[in-house]
Amino acid sequence: MAGATGYAGRELLRLLARHPHASVRAAMASAASDGTRPAGLARVWDGEIGAFDEEALADADVAFLALPEAAAAKIAPGLVSRGVRVIDLSGAFRLADAAIRRRWYPETTAVPRRAVYGLPEVVDGAELAAAELVACAGCYPTASLLPLMPLVRRGLLDPSTGVVIDAKSGVSGAGKGASERTHFSECHGSVSAYGVFGHRHVPEMEQALGCDVTFVPHLVPLDRGILSTIYARLRPGAGARDVAAALEEAYADAPFVRLGGETLPEIKHVAHTNFCDIGWRVDESAGARRVVLVSCLDNLLKGAAGQAVQVFNVALGYDERLALM
């Protein structure tokens, strides 16, 4: 795996080290890192964190890339051409439309023929099994699409009104690289909005939902976790029972989606787990047809490393829960 020194990469290495069907042949830093061993891995994984080596990745059956988009875009097509299955945690290959992809991920100049979007609860397992490259869903899109997709597939939403998503993320969502925004003294005791009308996860959501999305993310003073509050309108005739039925049917056999109904979820209940918790309320007063959905997940696990291992399990035919419960 590559990118073992980042936040998501460190979590991924911990998960793979305890996976009964995975043997980590090589763990390496990102192309931009000096390979310093992350603290806390003793007796979890005692191998060395090597400098980035593309040739070492080519010897693997499956390569996990927890790298920045530009590095993943450069490396992944070559690995696929050499017969390596790639599970990519970056956004480099998530967008299907070439023109939209060029705007948000201009470094991605080649996409493997059998590249599949990786959100296991939404994408058919056979597609993941046949994929040469799986582009794991982003953390914000995962928290938004899991509540919304069952309603979209049932035709319960009024597409003319679009969807509004107000999301809050812990500081680890910004990655390990320090910036003025992520300094302790800047974010402690504060909440700030960013990326208004310019966040790269919006086209990923719109691609899946097929409607306009107004998305405003916020940075909150937590180390990890995402809470998304989603506002939409139901089509005429749809109500609370339809919403509940759609979600319950969609996730009846999903081990990592927990439905709370009108009990709304909290970040502390999903931190350090691969669960996405979902709650909802429906306003059925005369002419309202409003639905509010609230979801929570751990951005480093269900939003990144845990998602990648879940994809690995589904794609290779293992129990979906291995190394994640």
PDB file of C-alpha atoms in Angstrom:
ATOM      1  CA  MET A   1       0.000   0.000   0.000  1.00  0.00           C
ATOM      2  CA  ALA A   2       1.099   3.572  -0.633  1.00  0.00           C
ATOM      3  CA  GLY A   3       0.425   6.528   1.615  1.00  0.00           C
ATOM      4  CA  ALA A   4       0.823   4.750   4.958  1.00  0.00           C
ATOM      5  CA  THR A   5       2.019   7.883   6.742  1.00  0.00           C
ATOM      6  CA  GLY A   6      -1.161   9.931   6.191  1.00  0.00           C
ATOM      7  CA  TYR A   7      -4.165   9.884   8.490  1.00  0.00           C
ATOM      8  CA  ALA A   8      -6.282   7.611   6.280  1.00  0.00           C
ATOM      9  CA  GLY A   9      -3.270   5.523   5.279  1.00  0.00           C
ATOM     10  CA  ARG A  10      -2.340   4.861   8.878  1.00  0.00           C
ATOM     11  CA  GLU A  11      -5.878   3.653   9.593  1.00  0.00           C
ATOM     12  CA  LEU A  12      -5.774   1.510   6.462  1.00  0.00           C
ATOM     13  CA  LEU A  13      -2.528  -0.148   7.510  1.00  0.00           C
ATOM     14  CA  ARG A  14      -3.998  -0.975  10.921  1.00  0.00           C
ATOM     15  CA  LEU A  15      -7.031  -2.598   9.299  1.00  0.00           C
ATOM     16  CA  LEU A  16      -5.049  -4.589   6.748  1.00  0.00           C
ATOM     17  CA  ALA A  17      -2.623  -5.803   9.410  1.00  0.00           C
ATOM     18  CA  ARG A  18      -5.456  -7.619  11.200  1.00  0.00           C
ATOM     19  CA  HIS A  19      -7.249  -8.831   8.070  1.00  0.00           C
ATOM     20  CA  PRO A  20      -7.149 -12.655   7.880  1.00  0.00           C
ATOM     21  CA  HIS A  21      -6.893 -12.674   4.070  1.00  0.00           C
ATOM     22  CA  ALA A  22      -4.486  -9.779   3.545  1.00  0.00           C
ATOM     23  CA  SER A  23      -0.714  -9.850   3.742  1.00  0.00           C
ATOM     24  CA  VAL A  24       0.897  -6.438   3.528  1.00  0.00           C
ATOM     25  CA  ARG A  25       3.945  -6.986   1.323  1.00  0.00           C
ATOM     26  CA  ALA A  26       5.026  -3.363   1.365  1.00  0.00           C
ATOM     27  CA  ALA A  27       3.853  -0.220   3.115  1.00  0.00           C
ATOM     28  CA  MET A  28       5.291   3.013   1.896  1.00  0.00           C
ATOM     29  CA  ALA A  29       5.010   6.707   2.433  1.00  0.00           C
ATOM     30  CA  SER A  30       3.384   9.026  -0.036  1.00  0.00           C
ATOM     31  CA  ALA A  31       5.524  10.497  -2.775  1.00  0.00           C
ATOM     32  CA  ALA A  32       5.824  13.712  -0.749  1.00  0.00           C
ATOM     33  CA  SER A  33       6.692  12.126   2.618  1.00  0.00           C
ATOM     34  CA  ASP A  34      10.054  11.214   4.086  1.00  0.00           C
ATOM     35  CA  GLY A  35       8.723   7.848   5.244  1.00  0.00           C
ATOM     36  CA  THR A  36       8.905   8.570   8.987  1.00  0.00           C
ATOM     37  CA  ARG A  37       7.155   5.750  10.815  1.00  0.00           C
ATOM     38  CA  PRO A  38       3.821   6.880  12.334  1.00  0.00           C
ATOM     39  CA  ALA A  39       3.516   6.549  16.089  1.00  0.00           C
ATOM     40  CA  GLY A  40       1.170   3.929  17.473  1.00  0.00           C
ATOM     41  CA  LEU A  41       1.870   1.070  15.039  1.00  0.00           C
ATOM     42  CA  ALA A  42       4.087  -1.000  17.353  1.00  0.00           C
ATOM     43  CA  ARG A  43       2.656  -4.526  17.747  1.00  0.00           C
ATOM     44  CA  VAL A  44      -0.029  -3.598  15.235  1.00  0.00           C
ATOM     45  CA  TRP A  45       2.240  -3.745  12.200  1.00  0.00           C
ATOM     46  CA  ASP A  46       5.968  -4.037  12.830  1.00  0.00           C
ATOM     47  CA  GLY A  47       7.157  -3.838   9.221  1.00  0.00           C
ATOM     48  CA  GLU A  48       9.070  -0.899   7.858  1.00  0.00           C
ATOM     49  CA  ILE A  49       7.457   2.114   6.221  1.00  0.00           C
ATOM     50  CA  GLY A  50       9.591   2.468   3.116  1.00  0.00           C
ATOM     51  CA  ALA A  51      10.105   5.359   0.766  1.00  0.00           C
ATOM     52  CA  PHE A  52       7.696   5.493  -2.142  1.00  0.00           C
ATOM     53  CA  ASP A  53       8.527   2.775  -4.697  1.00  0.00           C
ATOM     54  CA  GLU A  54       6.206   2.267  -7.647  1.00  0.00           C
ATOM     55  CA  GLU A  55       7.930  -0.990  -8.640  1.00  0.00           C
ATOM     56  CA  ALA A  56       7.163  -2.546  -5.257  1.00  0.00           C
ATOM     57  CA  LEU A  57       3.462  -1.815  -5.817  1.00  0.00           C
ATOM     58  CA  ALA A  58       3.591  -3.609  -9.169  1.00  0.00           C
ATOM     59  CA  ASP A  59       4.411  -6.879  -7.372  1.00  0.00           C
ATOM     60  CA  ALA A  60       1.158  -6.823  -5.393  1.00  0.00           C
ATOM     61  CA  ASP A  61      -2.132  -8.519  -6.217  1.00  0.00           C
ATOM     62  CA  VAL A  62      -4.017  -5.478  -4.899  1.00  0.00           C
ATOM     63  CA  ALA A  63      -2.556  -2.012  -4.457  1.00  0.00           C
ATOM     64  CA  PHE A  64      -4.200   0.388  -2.024  1.00  0.00           C
ATOM     65  CA  LEU A  65      -3.453   4.026  -2.837  1.00  0.00           C
ATOM     66  CA  ALA A  66      -3.961   6.551  -0.028  1.00  0.00           C
ATOM     67  CA  LEU A  67      -2.201   9.280  -1.989  1.00  0.00           C
ATOM     68  CA  PRO A  68      -2.998  12.806  -3.161  1.00  0.00           C
ATOM     69  CA  GLU A  69      -5.030  12.970  -6.389  1.00  0.00           C
ATOM     70  CA  ALA A  70      -2.118  13.955  -8.618  1.00  0.00           C
ATOM     71  CA  ALA A  71       0.035  11.040  -7.450  1.00  0.00           C
ATOM     72  CA  ALA A  72      -2.801   8.509  -7.751  1.00  0.00           C
ATOM     73  CA  ALA A  73      -3.684   9.784 -11.242  1.00  0.00           C
ATOM     74  CA  LYS A  74      -0.102   9.264 -12.367  1.00  0.00           C
ATOM     75  CA  ILE A  75       0.453   5.845 -10.815  1.00  0.00           C
ATOM     76  CA  ALA A  76      -2.828   3.915 -11.006  1.00  0.00           C
ATOM     77  CA  PRO A  77      -3.199   3.407 -14.810  1.00  0.00           C
ATOM     78  CA  GLY A  78       0.281   1.913 -15.040  1.00  0.00           C
ATOM     79  CA  LEU A  79      -0.400  -0.490 -12.186  1.00  0.00           C
ATOM     80  CA  VAL A  80      -3.639  -1.630 -13.824  1.00  0.00           C
ATOM     81  CA  SER A  81      -1.835  -2.196 -17.135  1.00  0.00           C
ATOM     82  CA  ARG A  82       0.545  -4.533 -15.283  1.00  0.00           C
ATOM     83  CA  GLY A  83      -2.314  -6.612 -13.891  1.00  0.00           C
ATOM     84  CA  VAL A  84      -2.547  -5.067 -10.420  1.00  0.00           C
ATOM     85  CA  ARG A  85      -6.000  -4.392  -9.022  1.00  0.00           C
ATOM     86  CA  VAL A  86      -6.114  -0.896  -7.586  1.00  0.00           C
ATOM     87  CA  ILE A  87      -8.261   0.419  -4.732  1.00  0.00           C
ATOM     88  CA  ASP A  88      -7.849   4.182  -4.736  1.00  0.00           C
ATOM     89  CA  LEU A  89      -8.882   6.403  -1.837  1.00  0.00           C
ATOM     90  CA  SER A  90      -8.375   9.662  -3.728  1.00  0.00           C
ATOM     91  CA  GLY A  91     -10.848  11.519  -5.926  1.00  0.00           C
ATOM     92  CA  ALA A  92      -8.808  11.107  -9.108  1.00  0.00           C
ATOM     93  CA  PHE A  93     -11.104   8.559 -10.759  1.00  0.00           C
ATOM     94  CA  ARG A  94     -14.503   9.149  -9.162  1.00  0.00           C
ATOM     95  CA  LEU A  95     -16.052  11.293 -11.896  1.00  0.00           C
ATOM     96  CA  ALA A  96     -17.297   9.562 -15.042  1.00  0.00           C
ATOM     97  CA  ASP A  97     -17.764  12.657 -17.229  1.00  0.00           C
ATOM     98  CA  ALA A  98     -14.408  13.564 -18.797  1.00  0.00           C
ATOM     99  CA  ALA A  99     -15.132  17.295 -19.052  1.00  0.00           C
ATOM    100  CA  ILE A 100     -16.192  17.572 -15.409  1.00  0.00           C
ATOM    101  CA  ARG A 101     -13.240  15.444 -14.347  1.00  0.00           C
ATOM    102  CA  ARG A 102     -10.814  17.748 -16.198  1.00  0.00           C
ATOM    103  CA  ARG A 103     -12.133  20.703 -14.214  1.00  0.00           C
ATOM    104  CA  TRP A 104     -11.768  19.141 -10.784  1.00  0.00           C
ATOM    105  CA  TYR A 105      -8.973  16.612 -11.308  1.00  0.00           C
ATOM    106  CA  PRO A 106      -6.910  17.885 -14.268  1.00  0.00           C
ATOM    107  CA  GLU A 107      -4.028  15.521 -13.449  1.00  0.00           C
ATOM    108  CA  THR A 108      -6.228  12.525 -14.362  1.00  0.00           C
ATOM    109  CA  THR A 109      -5.424  12.069 -18.042  1.00  0.00           C
ATOM    110  CA  ALA A 110      -6.147   8.324 -18.326  1.00  0.00           C
ATOM    111  CA  VAL A 111      -8.835   6.174 -16.702  1.00  0.00           C
ATOM    112  CA  PRO A 112      -8.690   2.362 -16.735  1.00  0.00           C
ATOM    113  CA  ARG A 113     -11.441   0.812 -18.832  1.00  0.00           C
ATOM    114  CA  ARG A 114     -12.975  -1.072 -15.922  1.00  0.00           C
ATOM    115  CA  ALA A 115     -12.966   1.671 -13.281  1.00  0.00           C
ATOM    116  CA  VAL A 116     -15.889   1.525 -10.843  1.00  0.00           C
ATOM    117  CA  TYR A 117     -17.165   3.969  -8.238  1.00  0.00           C
ATOM    118  CA  GLY A 118     -16.757   2.373  -4.830  1.00  0.00           C
ATOM    119  CA  LEU A 119     -19.661   2.826  -2.454  1.00  0.00           C
ATOM    120  CA  PRO A 120     -20.483  -0.798  -1.530  1.00  0.00           C
ATOM    121  CA  GLU A 121     -24.032  -0.180  -0.300  1.00  0.00           C
ATOM    122  CA  VAL A 122     -24.938   1.544  -3.565  1.00  0.00           C
ATOM    123  CA  VAL A 123     -22.846  -0.225  -6.236  1.00  0.00           C
ATOM    124  CA  ASP A 124     -23.562  -3.819  -7.219  1.00  0.00           C
ATOM    125  CA  GLY A 125     -21.029  -6.241  -5.757  1.00  0.00           C
ATOM    126  CA  ALA A 126     -20.518  -7.883  -9.164  1.00  0.00           C
ATOM    127  CA  GLU A 127     -19.273  -4.546 -10.523  1.00  0.00           C
ATOM    128  CA  LEU A 128     -16.739  -4.278  -7.719  1.00  0.00           C
ATOM    129  CA  ALA A 129     -15.618  -7.855  -8.320  1.00  0.00           C
ATOM    130  CA  ALA A 130     -15.022  -7.177 -12.019  1.00  0.00           C
ATOM    131  CA  ALA A 131     -13.281  -3.818 -11.557  1.00  0.00           C
ATOM    132  CA  GLU A 132      -9.649  -3.168 -12.421  1.00  0.00           C
ATOM    133  CA  LEU A 133      -9.748  -0.004 -10.356  1.00  0.00           C
ATOM    134  CA  VAL A 134     -12.188   1.000  -7.637  1.00  0.00           C
ATOM    135  CA  ALA A 135     -12.427   4.707  -6.874  1.00  0.00           C
ATOM    136  CA  CYS A 136     -13.634   4.746  -3.277  1.00  0.00           C
ATOM    137  CA  ALA A 137     -16.379   7.264  -2.570  1.00  0.00           C
ATOM    138  CA  GLY A 138     -15.385  10.440  -0.754  1.00  0.00           C
ATOM    139  CA  CYS A 139     -16.169  11.035   2.892  1.00  0.00           C
ATOM    140  CA  TYR A 140     -18.705  13.844   2.386  1.00  0.00           C
ATOM    141  CA  PRO A 141     -20.416  12.037  -0.538  1.00  0.00           C
ATOM    142  CA  THR A 142     -20.679   8.827   1.481  1.00  0.00           C
ATOM    143  CA  ALA A 143     -22.378  10.663   4.340  1.00  0.00           C
ATOM    144  CA  SER A 144     -24.771  12.292   1.843  1.00  0.00           C
ATOM    145  CA  LEU A 145     -25.453   9.526  -0.676  1.00  0.00           C
ATOM    146  CA  LEU A 146     -26.241   6.757   1.799  1.00  0.00           C
ATOM    147  CA  PRO A 147     -29.310   8.622   3.162  1.00  0.00           C
ATOM    148  CA  LEU A 148     -30.385   9.969  -0.227  1.00  0.00           C
ATOM    149  CA  MET A 149     -29.888   7.165  -2.748  1.00  0.00           C
ATOM    150  CA  PRO A 150     -32.744   4.926  -1.524  1.00  0.00           C
ATOM    151  CA  LEU A 151     -35.136   7.876  -1.843  1.00  0.00           C
ATOM    152  CA  VAL A 152     -33.838   8.751  -5.309  1.00  0.00           C
ATOM    153  CA  ARG A 153     -34.153   5.176  -6.519  1.00  0.00           C
ATOM    154  CA  ARG A 154     -37.734   5.023  -5.267  1.00  0.00           C
ATOM    155  CA  GLY A 155     -38.546   8.332  -6.981  1.00  0.00           C
ATOM    156  CA  LEU A 156     -39.567   9.903  -3.681  1.00  0.00           C
ATOM    157  CA  LEU A 157     -37.781  13.245  -4.073  1.00  0.00           C
ATOM    158  CA  ASP A 158     -38.956  16.243  -6.051  1.00  0.00           C
ATOM    159  CA  PRO A 159     -35.962  16.737  -8.398  1.00  0.00           C
ATOM    160  CA  SER A 160     -37.008  20.265  -9.333  1.00  0.00           C
ATOM    161  CA  THR A 161     -36.143  21.590  -5.876  1.00  0.00           C
ATOM    162  CA  GLY A 162     -32.667  20.053  -5.646  1.00  0.00           C
ATOM    163  CA  VAL A 163     -31.009  18.981  -2.412  1.00  0.00           C
ATOM    164  CA  VAL A 164     -29.335  21.115   0.277  1.00  0.00           C
ATOM    165  CA  ILE A 165     -26.574  19.518   2.347  1.00  0.00           C
ATOM    166  CA  ASP A 166     -25.096  21.194   5.419  1.00  0.00           C
ATOM    167  CA  ALA A 167     -22.108  19.138   6.567  1.00  0.00           C
ATOM    168  CA  LYS A 168     -19.648  19.393   9.456  1.00  0.00           C
ATOM    169  CA  SER A 169     -16.280  17.646   9.484  1.00  0.00           C
ATOM    170  CA  GLY A 170     -13.483  17.175  11.979  1.00  0.00           C
ATOM    171  CA  VAL A 171     -10.047  18.582  11.226  1.00  0.00           C
ATOM    172  CA  SER A 172      -8.531  15.280  10.063  1.00  0.00           C
ATOM    173  CA  GLY A 173     -10.703  15.588   6.961  1.00  0.00           C
ATOM    174  CA  ALA A 174      -8.272  18.251   5.727  1.00  0.00           C
ATOM    175  CA  GLY A 175      -5.435  15.719   5.688  1.00  0.00           C
ATOM    176  CA  LYS A 176      -2.140  15.598   7.525  1.00  0.00           C
ATOM    177  CA  GLY A 177      -0.544  18.609   5.863  1.00  0.00           C
ATOM    178  CA  ALA A 178      -0.726  21.623   8.151  1.00  0.00           C
ATOM    179  CA  SER A 179      -2.340  24.868   7.052  1.00  0.00           C
ATOM    180  CA  GLU A 180      -3.410  28.072   8.740  1.00  0.00           C
ATOM    181  CA  ARG A 181      -7.010  26.823   8.774  1.00  0.00           C
ATOM    182  CA  THR A 182      -6.118  23.610  10.630  1.00  0.00           C
ATOM    183  CA  HIS A 183      -3.889  25.085  13.336  1.00  0.00           C
ATOM    184  CA  PHE A 184      -5.244  24.383  16.818  1.00  0.00           C
ATOM    185  CA  SER A 185      -5.496  28.068  17.656  1.00  0.00           C
ATOM    186  CA  GLU A 186      -7.501  28.733  14.475  1.00  0.00           C
ATOM    187  CA  CYS A 187     -10.107  25.967  14.777  1.00  0.00           C
ATOM    188  CA  HIS A 188     -10.428  25.442  18.554  1.00  0.00           C
ATOM    189  CA  GLY A 189     -13.660  26.964  19.843  1.00  0.00           C
ATOM    190  CA  SER A 190     -14.814  27.900  16.361  1.00  0.00           C
ATOM    191  CA  VAL A 191     -16.936  26.627  13.458  1.00  0.00           C
ATOM    192  CA  SER A 192     -16.327  27.902   9.935  1.00  0.00           C
ATOM    193  CA  ALA A 193     -17.848  27.343   6.504  1.00  0.00           C
ATOM    194  CA  TYR A 194     -15.684  26.827   3.427  1.00  0.00           C
ATOM    195  CA  GLY A 195     -15.853  25.701  -0.191  1.00  0.00           C
ATOM    196  CA  VAL A 196     -19.206  27.409  -0.877  1.00  0.00           C
ATOM    197  CA  PHE A 197     -20.126  26.844  -4.552  1.00  0.00           C
ATOM    198  CA  GLY A 198     -16.666  25.441  -5.127  1.00  0.00           C
ATOM    199  CA  HIS A 199     -16.220  22.100  -3.395  1.00  0.00           C
ATOM    200  CA  ARG A 200     -14.905  19.205  -5.482  1.00  0.00           C
ATOM    201  CA  HIS A 201     -17.276  16.701  -3.863  1.00  0.00           C
ATOM    202  CA  VAL A 202     -20.359  18.381  -5.321  1.00  0.00           C
ATOM    203  CA  PRO A 203     -20.025  16.859  -8.830  1.00  0.00           C
ATOM    204  CA  GLU A 204     -19.536  13.447  -7.219  1.00  0.00           C
ATOM    205  CA  MET A 205     -22.866  13.823  -5.415  1.00  0.00           C
ATOM    206  CA  GLU A 206     -24.677  15.235  -8.438  1.00  0.00           C
ATOM    207  CA  GLN A 207     -23.355  12.398 -10.582  1.00  0.00           C
ATOM    208  CA  ALA A 208     -24.995   9.855  -8.280  1.00  0.00           C
ATOM    209  CA  LEU A 209     -28.196  11.754  -7.472  1.00  0.00           C
ATOM    210  CA  GLY A 210     -28.996  13.214 -10.889  1.00  0.00           C
ATOM    211  CA  CYS A 211     -30.109  16.562  -9.439  1.00  0.00           C
ATOM    212  CA  ASP A 212     -28.646  19.884  -8.313  1.00  0.00           C
ATOM    213  CA  VAL A 213     -26.880  19.845  -4.959  1.00  0.00           C
ATOM    214  CA  THR A 214     -26.215  22.886  -2.785  1.00  0.00           C
ATOM    215  CA  PHE A 215     -23.448  21.774  -0.453  1.00  0.00           C
ATOM    216  CA  VAL A 216     -21.810  23.786   2.326  1.00  0.00           C
ATOM    217  CA  PRO A 217     -19.140  22.046   4.427  1.00  0.00           C
ATOM    218  CA  HIS A 218     -18.016  23.346   7.816  1.00  0.00           C
ATOM    219  CA  LEU A 219     -14.880  22.741   9.845  1.00  0.00           C
ATOM    220  CA  VAL A 220     -15.592  21.910  13.486  1.00  0.00           C
ATOM    221  CA  PRO A 221     -13.089  21.478  16.339  1.00  0.00           C
ATOM    222  CA  LEU A 222     -13.090  17.665  16.415  1.00  0.00           C
ATOM    223  CA  ASP A 223     -10.314  15.344  15.337  1.00  0.00           C
ATOM    224  CA  ARG A 224     -12.605  13.041  13.323  1.00  0.00           C
ATOM    225  CA  GLY A 225     -16.204  12.552  12.243  1.00  0.00           C
ATOM    226  CA  ILE A 226     -18.766  13.981   9.810  1.00  0.00           C
ATOM    227  CA  LEU A 227     -22.358  15.000  10.471  1.00  0.00           C
ATOM    228  CA  SER A 228     -24.479  15.839   7.421  1.00  0.00           C
ATOM    229  CA  THR A 229     -27.902  17.474   7.662  1.00  0.00           C
ATOM    230  CA  ILE A 230     -29.756  17.086   4.370  1.00  0.00           C
ATOM    231  CA  TYR A 231     -32.831  19.047   3.298  1.00  0.00           C
ATOM    232  CA  ALA A 232     -35.098  18.016   0.411  1.00  0.00           C
ATOM    233  CA  ARG A 233     -38.734  17.963  -0.685  1.00  0.00           C
ATOM    234  CA  LEU A 234     -40.754  14.863  -1.418  1.00  0.00           C
ATOM    235  CA  ARG A 235     -42.799  14.435  -4.555  1.00  0.00           C
ATOM    236  CA  PRO A 236     -46.583  14.876  -4.177  1.00  0.00           C
ATOM    237  CA  GLY A 237     -48.136  11.882  -2.463  1.00  0.00           C
ATOM    238  CA  ALA A 238     -44.935  10.683  -0.765  1.00  0.00           C
ATOM    239  CA  GLY A 239     -44.685  10.713   3.008  1.00  0.00           C
ATOM    240  CA  ALA A 240     -42.946   9.469   6.128  1.00  0.00           C
ATOM    241  CA  ARG A 241     -43.913   5.832   5.589  1.00  0.00           C
ATOM    242  CA  ASP A 242     -42.415   5.870   2.100  1.00  0.00           C
ATOM    243  CA  VAL A 243     -39.143   7.331   3.371  1.00  0.00           C
ATOM    244  CA  ALA A 244     -38.883   4.746   6.137  1.00  0.00           C
ATOM    245  CA  ALA A 245     -39.745   1.875   3.783  1.00  0.00           C
ATOM    246  CA  ALA A 246     -37.167   2.958   1.206  1.00  0.00           C
ATOM    247  CA  LEU A 247     -34.348   3.177   3.740  1.00  0.00           C
ATOM    248  CA  GLU A 248     -35.285   0.004   5.595  1.00  0.00           C
ATOM    249  CA  GLU A 249     -35.501  -2.030   2.403  1.00  0.00           C
ATOM    250  CA  ALA A 250     -32.248  -0.634   1.007  1.00  0.00           C
ATOM    251  CA  TYR A 251     -30.215  -1.359   4.128  1.00  0.00           C
ATOM    252  CA  ALA A 252     -31.902  -4.457   5.557  1.00  0.00           C
ATOM    253  CA  ASP A 253     -28.749  -6.490   4.891  1.00  0.00           C
ATOM    254  CA  ALA A 254     -26.162  -3.705   5.055  1.00  0.00           C
ATOM    255  CA  PRO A 255     -23.836  -4.412   8.010  1.00  0.00           C
ATOM    256  CA  PHE A 256     -22.487  -0.885   8.254  1.00  0.00           C
ATOM    257  CA  VAL A 257     -25.633   1.235   7.945  1.00  0.00           C
ATOM    258  CA  ARG A 258     -27.650   1.748  11.128  1.00  0.00           C
ATOM    259  CA  LEU A 259     -31.077   3.341  10.872  1.00  0.00           C
ATOM    260  CA  GLY A 260     -32.398   5.319  13.813  1.00  0.00           C
ATOM    261  CA  GLY A 261     -35.679   6.601  12.416  1.00  0.00           C
ATOM    262  CA  GLU A 262     -36.615   9.792  14.245  1.00  0.00           C
ATOM    263  CA  THR A 263     -33.729   9.293  16.688  1.00  0.00           C
ATOM    264  CA  LEU A 264     -31.081  11.465  15.069  1.00  0.00           C
ATOM    265  CA  PRO A 265     -27.457  10.264  15.104  1.00  0.00           C
ATOM    266  CA  GLU A 266     -24.390  11.793  16.737  1.00  0.00           C
ATOM    267  CA  ILE A 267     -20.728  11.699  15.773  1.00  0.00           C
ATOM    268  CA  LYS A 268     -19.634  10.164  19.085  1.00  0.00           C
ATOM    269  CA  HIS A 269     -21.612   7.008  18.273  1.00  0.00           C
ATOM    270  CA  VAL A 270     -19.723   6.338  15.027  1.00  0.00           C
ATOM    271  CA  ALA A 271     -16.206   7.565  15.835  1.00  0.00           C
ATOM    272  CA  HIS A 272     -13.585   4.829  15.361  1.00  0.00           C
ATOM    273  CA  THR A 273     -16.111   2.572  13.576  1.00  0.00           C
ATOM    274  CA  ASN A 274     -17.102   1.791   9.976  1.00  0.00           C
ATOM    275  CA  PHE A 275     -20.775   2.583  10.620  1.00  0.00           C
ATOM    276  CA  CYS A 276     -22.889   5.233   8.981  1.00  0.00           C
ATOM    277  CA  ASP A 277     -25.847   6.124  11.203  1.00  0.00           C
ATOM    278  CA  ILE A 278     -28.938   7.692   9.617  1.00  0.00           C
ATOM    279  CA  GLY A 279     -31.992   9.354  11.121  1.00  0.00           C
ATOM    280  CA  TRP A 280     -34.778  11.383   9.537  1.00  0.00           C
ATOM    281  CA  ARG A 281     -37.841  13.537  10.116  1.00  0.00           C
ATOM    282  CA  VAL A 282     -40.657  14.240   7.639  1.00  0.00           C
ATOM    283  CA  ASP A 283     -42.955  17.263   7.774  1.00  0.00           C
ATOM    284  CA  GLU A 284     -46.334  16.108   6.504  1.00  0.00           C
ATOM    285  CA  SER A 285     -48.206  19.309   7.298  1.00  0.00           C
ATOM    286  CA  ALA A 286     -50.413  20.647   4.511  1.00  0.00           C
ATOM    287  CA  GLY A 287     -48.342  21.265   1.384  1.00  0.00           C
ATOM    288  CA  ALA A 288     -44.963  20.949   3.140  1.00  0.00           C
ATOM    289  CA  ARG A 289     -43.537  17.610   1.920  1.00  0.00           C
ATOM    290  CA  ARG A 290     -40.209  18.394   3.603  1.00  0.00           C
ATOM    291  CA  VAL A 291     -37.736  15.739   4.647  1.00  0.00           C
ATOM    292  CA  VAL A 292     -34.635  16.230   6.769  1.00  0.00           C
ATOM    293  CA  LEU A 293     -32.088  13.431   6.910  1.00  0.00           C
ATOM    294  CA  VAL A 294     -29.141  13.376   9.298  1.00  0.00           C
ATOM    295  CA  SER A 295     -26.171  11.065   8.884  1.00  0.00           C
ATOM    296  CA  CYS A 296     -22.932  10.530  10.805  1.00  0.00           C
ATOM    297  CA  LEU A 297     -19.748   8.624  10.030  1.00  0.00           C
ATOM    298  CA  ASP A 298     -16.062   8.548  10.847  1.00  0.00           C
ATOM    299  CA  ASN A 299     -14.335  10.310   7.951  1.00  0.00           C
ATOM    300  CA  LEU A 300     -11.145   8.249   8.344  1.00  0.00           C
ATOM    301  CA  LEU A 301     -12.939   4.888   8.432  1.00  0.00           C
ATOM    302  CA  LYS A 302     -16.294   4.703   6.603  1.00  0.00           C
ATOM    303  CA  GLY A 303     -15.192   7.828   4.747  1.00  0.00           C
ATOM    304  CA  ALA A 304     -11.789   6.458   3.722  1.00  0.00           C
ATOM    305  CA  ALA A 305      -9.805   3.480   5.067  1.00  0.00           C
ATOM    306  CA  GLY A 306     -12.730   1.380   6.287  1.00  0.00           C
ATOM    307  CA  GLN A 307     -14.531   1.952   3.013  1.00  0.00           C
ATOM    308  CA  ALA A 308     -11.458   0.732   1.116  1.00  0.00           C
ATOM    309  CA  VAL A 309     -11.290  -2.469   3.159  1.00  0.00           C
ATOM    310  CA  GLN A 310     -15.039  -2.974   2.751  1.00  0.00           C
ATOM    311  CA  VAL A 311     -14.556  -2.646  -1.030  1.00  0.00           C
ATOM    312  CA  PHE A 312     -11.701  -5.160  -0.842  1.00  0.00           C
ATOM    313  CA  ASN A 313     -13.900  -7.631   1.025  1.00  0.00           C
ATOM    314  CA  VAL A 314     -16.804  -7.336  -1.407  1.00  0.00           C
ATOM    315  CA  ALA A 315     -14.625  -7.372  -4.529  1.00  0.00           C
ATOM    316  CA  LEU A 316     -12.745 -10.512  -3.476  1.00  0.00           C
ATOM    317  CA  GLY A 317     -15.785 -12.364  -2.143  1.00  0.00           C
ATOM    318  CA  TYR A 318     -14.918 -12.218   1.555  1.00  0.00           C
ATOM    319  CA  ASP A 319     -17.273 -11.491   4.430  1.00  0.00           C
ATOM    320  CA  GLU A 320     -17.950  -7.758   4.120  1.00  0.00           C
ATOM    321  CA  ARG A 321     -17.304  -7.257   7.824  1.00  0.00           C
ATOM    322  CA  LEU A 322     -13.791  -8.740   7.988  1.00  0.00           C
ATOM    323  CA  ALA A 323     -11.339  -6.554   9.936  1.00  0.00           C
ATOM    324  CA  LEU A 324     -14.022  -3.880  10.349  1.00  0.00           C
ATOM    325  CA  MET A 325     -16.151  -5.001  13.305  1.00  0.00           C
TER     326      MET A 325
END
